[in-house]
Amino acid sequence: MKYISNDRVLNFSFKKHNNAPWIKEDLVKYYASGREAIISLIDLLATDGKNRVALLPAYVPQGLYAPFEKRGWEILLYPIDKELNPIWAEVELLIKRHSPSIAILIHYFGTIQAIEKFVEICHKNGVKVIEDHSHILTKMDKFEYKGDYILYSLPKMIGVGDGAVLVLRDLTIDIKKLTFHKTRTNHIYLLKQFFLLIVNSSIYKIPSAKLVNILSAVFGKLFSSYNNLMSIYQNPNKISFLSYKIVERVDFDELIKTRSRYAKMYKDKLNPKYFTKLSSINSENHAMFAYPILVEDRNSFYKYLSKKGIYGTYLISNWNYIPKEYQGSSKFVDTEYIINHHFVLPTALHLKDEDIEKIINCANEWGEKRYLK
């Protein structure tokens, strides 16, 4: 039985494609990770005399939250609805009460959120916007950036050991002041990341899903690099030479075409009786990190798929920053529903159409068995 997951593997050619979504932008910085890009940016913004107050979604990864916390910024959290969009009344209220200098909107899992409205609200109140593209890649001629700063976290979508891209559209910022640490501090992190990439690229073709899953879990635990990254990100590194060369050789047009096709297959064929599909999903002309659905019995669904050799996932570890006193309140009820019921299905580039068909068939089969009880 084949192992099917969203794990990253090495996937590039020896030909330079140079067709990344940000390639035509004038002001671009390549960092080793997204959190290093963020901490470099906010260190620069903190020197302009503005409030050190940040507005973040309540469903947010540690990689975005930790830099602001580490630098002593006040962090405001806005709730999101069941379509992953901000709850606008709360956003406007928080901005008027606290006057943040920066706000973040995330295109979760590759969905396209209402960035135009978010930017309009923020800009009329003097708030700069970070538009997080860590889960999405778009064709250059099909999507227009709206935020002041655009963030890409490359290992989320392609097989590289490190890498983040910060696109600067704010012309008031001096890009020369965005500096890197003088000496590289992430050697151990890089070695672990590339080792895991090589392992995943080697084992995923083993015709035993159970064995591959065990090997992946063992190597993942032994060579986990998360703690290494958390200990070094305060001194920003630039992207490694090897990762940069891989990025040049990734065919982003083909990547977007393939992942877009997989997303459309899910959108068209998953049975809406059993799964809630988000209307914020537009499967054309962009690549999704994974295909998100909302499912009532997530644990049962996960176990059923894993028995078929399919390993989807959900993002909850280090993603929930709702204060305990607000958990269960009406203010964050939709946000908590998303946290507790979302599930993302694989769209990895190394998968085949028949793999996606198998996932869809198994998912619908689970729904039929569960709802016919």
Coordinates of C-alpha atoms in Angstrom, one line a residue, residues 108-325:
Y108 CA -4.5 30.0 5.4
F109 CA -3.7 26.7 3.6
G110 CA -3.8 28.5 0.3
T111 CA -7.3 30.1 0.5
I112 CA -7.5 33.6 -0.7
Q113 CA -8.7 35.8 2.1
A114 CA -10.3 39.3 1.8
I115 CA -7.0 41.1 1.7
E116 CA -8.4 44.2 -0.1
K117 CA -10.8 45.0 2.7
F118 CA -8.2 44.2 5.4
V119 CA -5.7 46.6 3.8
E120 CA -8.4 49.3 3.3
I121 CA -9.3 49.2 7.0
C122 CA -5.7 49.2 8.1
H123 CA -4.4 51.9 5.8
K124 CA -7.2 54.4 6.6
N125 CA -6.0 54.1 10.2
G126 CA -2.3 54.3 9.4
V127 CA -1.6 50.6 10.0
K128 CA 0.9 48.7 7.8
V129 CA 0.0 45.2 6.6
I130 CA 2.0 42.0 6.4
E131 CA 0.4 39.7 3.9
D132 CA 1.4 36.1 4.7
H133 CA 1.8 33.9 1.6
S134 CA 3.4 31.0 3.4
H135 CA 0.6 28.6 2.3
I136 CA 0.1 29.9 -1.2
L137 CA 1.9 30.5 -4.5
T138 CA 0.3 32.5 -7.2
K139 CA 1.1 33.1 -10.9
M140 CA 2.8 36.4 -11.4
D141 CA 0.2 37.7 -13.9
K142 CA -2.9 36.4 -12.0
F143 CA -2.5 37.9 -8.5
E144 CA -1.7 41.4 -7.3
Y145 CA -0.1 42.0 -3.9
K146 CA -2.1 44.3 -1.6
G147 CA 0.0 44.2 1.6
D148 CA 2.9 46.5 2.4
Y149 CA 5.1 43.5 3.1
I150 CA 4.6 40.0 1.6
L151 CA 6.0 36.9 3.3
Y152 CA 6.8 33.5 1.8
S153 CA 8.0 30.6 3.8
L154 CA 9.6 28.4 1.2
P155 CA 9.9 25.0 2.9
K156 CA 6.1 24.9 3.3
M157 CA 5.7 24.5 -0.4
I158 CA 8.9 23.3 -2.0
G159 CA 11.8 20.9 -1.1
V160 CA 14.4 23.2 0.4
G161 CA 16.2 23.1 3.7
D162 CA 15.5 26.7 4.5
G163 CA 14.3 29.9 3.0
A164 CA 11.9 32.8 3.2
V165 CA 11.1 35.7 0.9
L166 CA 10.2 39.1 2.1
V167 CA 8.8 41.4 -0.6
L168 CA 8.8 45.0 0.4
R169 CA 6.1 47.2 -1.3
D170 CA 6.4 50.0 1.4
L171 CA 8.6 52.5 -0.4
T172 CA 9.2 54.5 2.9
I173 CA 11.4 51.7 4.2
D174 CA 15.1 51.7 3.7
I175 CA 15.9 48.1 2.5
K176 CA 19.6 48.6 3.2
K177 CA 18.8 48.7 6.9
L178 CA 17.4 45.2 6.8
T179 CA 20.6 43.4 7.7
F180 CA 21.7 39.8 8.3
H181 CA 23.8 38.4 11.1
K182 CA 27.5 38.7 10.2
T183 CA 28.2 34.9 10.7
R184 CA 25.8 32.1 9.9
T185 CA 24.3 30.6 13.0
N186 CA 22.0 27.9 11.6
H187 CA 24.5 25.2 10.4
I188 CA 22.9 22.4 12.6
Y189 CA 19.4 23.5 11.6
L190 CA 20.4 23.3 7.9
L191 CA 22.0 19.9 8.2
K192 CA 19.0 18.4 9.9
Q193 CA 16.6 20.0 7.4
F194 CA 18.5 18.7 4.4
F195 CA 19.0 15.3 5.9
L196 CA 15.2 14.9 6.5
L197 CA 14.6 16.0 2.9
I198 CA 16.9 13.3 1.6
V199 CA 15.3 10.7 3.9
N200 CA 11.7 11.7 2.8
S201 CA 12.8 11.7 -0.9
S202 CA 14.2 8.2 -0.5
I203 CA 11.6 6.4 1.6
Y204 CA 8.2 7.6 0.3
K205 CA 8.3 5.1 -2.6
I206 CA 8.7 2.1 -0.3
P207 CA 5.5 0.1 -1.0
S208 CA 4.5 -0.1 2.7
A209 CA 2.7 2.9 4.0
K210 CA 3.0 1.7 7.6
L211 CA 6.7 1.3 7.4
V212 CA 7.2 4.6 5.7
N213 CA 5.1 6.3 8.3
I214 CA 7.2 4.7 11.1
L215 CA 10.5 5.7 9.5
S216 CA 9.2 9.2 8.8
A217 CA 8.1 9.6 12.4
V218 CA 11.4 8.2 13.8
F219 CA 13.7 10.3 11.6
G220 CA 11.5 13.3 12.1
K221 CA 11.8 13.1 15.9
L222 CA 15.5 12.3 15.9
F223 CA 16.4 15.1 13.5
S224 CA 13.7 17.7 14.5
S225 CA 15.1 21.1 13.9
Y226 CA 12.4 23.2 15.4
N227 CA 14.2 23.9 18.7
N228 CA 17.3 24.8 16.8
L229 CA 15.4 27.4 14.8
M230 CA 13.7 28.8 17.8
S231 CA 17.1 29.3 19.4
I232 CA 18.7 31.2 16.5
Y233 CA 16.0 33.2 14.7
Q234 CA 16.7 36.4 16.7
N235 CA 19.9 36.8 14.7
P236 CA 18.6 36.7 11.1
N237 CA 20.4 34.6 8.6
K238 CA 20.1 34.8 4.8
I239 CA 18.9 31.8 2.8
S240 CA 21.6 29.1 2.4
F241 CA 23.4 29.0 -1.0
L242 CA 22.1 25.5 -1.7
S243 CA 18.4 26.4 -1.0
Y244 CA 18.7 29.5 -3.2
K245 CA 20.1 27.5 -6.1
I246 CA 17.2 25.0 -5.7
V247 CA 14.7 27.8 -5.7
E248 CA 16.1 29.0 -9.0
R249 CA 15.6 25.6 -10.5
V250 CA 12.0 25.0 -9.3
D251 CA 9.5 25.3 -12.1
F252 CA 6.9 27.4 -10.2
D253 CA 4.5 27.4 -13.2
E254 CA 4.4 23.6 -13.2
L255 CA 4.1 23.5 -9.4
I256 CA 1.2 25.9 -9.4
K257 CA -0.5 24.1 -12.3
T258 CA -0.2 20.7 -10.5
R259 CA -1.3 21.8 -7.1
S260 CA -4.1 23.9 -8.6
R261 CA -5.4 20.8 -10.4
Y262 CA -5.3 18.7 -7.2
A263 CA -7.3 21.4 -5.3
K264 CA -9.9 21.4 -8.1
M265 CA -10.3 17.7 -7.9
Y266 CA -11.0 17.9 -4.2
K267 CA -13.4 20.8 -4.7
D268 CA -15.3 19.0 -7.4
K269 CA -15.4 15.5 -6.0
L270 CA -15.5 15.6 -2.2
N271 CA -19.1 14.9 -1.0
P272 CA -20.5 18.1 0.6
K273 CA -22.8 15.9 2.8
Y274 CA -19.8 14.9 4.8
F275 CA -17.4 17.8 4.6
T276 CA -17.6 21.6 4.7
K277 CA -15.7 23.1 1.8
L278 CA -14.7 26.7 2.3
S279 CA -16.1 29.3 -0.2
S280 CA -12.8 31.2 0.2
I281 CA -11.1 28.5 -1.9
N282 CA -10.4 29.5 -5.5
S283 CA -8.5 26.6 -7.0
E284 CA -7.4 28.4 -10.2
N285 CA -4.0 29.9 -10.9
H286 CA -2.5 29.3 -7.5
A287 CA -0.9 26.5 -5.5
M288 CA -2.3 25.5 -2.1
F289 CA -0.2 24.2 0.8
A290 CA -3.0 21.6 1.3
Y291 CA -6.7 21.4 0.7
P292 CA -8.7 22.4 3.8
I293 CA -12.0 21.0 4.9
L294 CA -14.1 21.1 8.1
V295 CA -15.0 17.8 9.5
E296 CA -17.0 17.0 12.6
D297 CA -15.2 13.8 13.8
R298 CA -11.6 14.7 12.9
N299 CA -9.9 11.9 14.9
S300 CA -12.1 9.2 13.3
F301 CA -11.4 10.7 9.9
Y302 CA -7.7 10.8 10.5
K303 CA -7.6 7.2 11.7
Y304 CA -9.6 5.9 8.8
L305 CA -7.4 7.6 6.2
S306 CA -4.2 6.4 7.9
K307 CA -5.4 2.8 7.7
K308 CA -5.5 3.4 3.9
G309 CA -2.0 4.7 3.8
I310 CA -3.1 8.4 3.6
Y311 CA -1.8 10.9 6.1
G312 CA -3.5 14.3 6.1
T313 CA -3.0 16.7 9.0
Y314 CA -4.3 19.6 11.1
L315 CA -2.4 22.6 12.5
I316 CA -3.0 23.1 16.2
S317 CA 0.4 22.7 17.9
N318 CA 1.8 26.2 18.5
W319 CA -1.1 27.8 16.6
N320 CA -3.7 28.6 19.3
Y321 CA -3.0 31.8 21.3
I322 CA -6.5 32.6 22.4
P323 CA -6.2 33.7 26.1
K324 CA -7.7 31.1 28.5
E325 CA -10.2 33.6 29.8

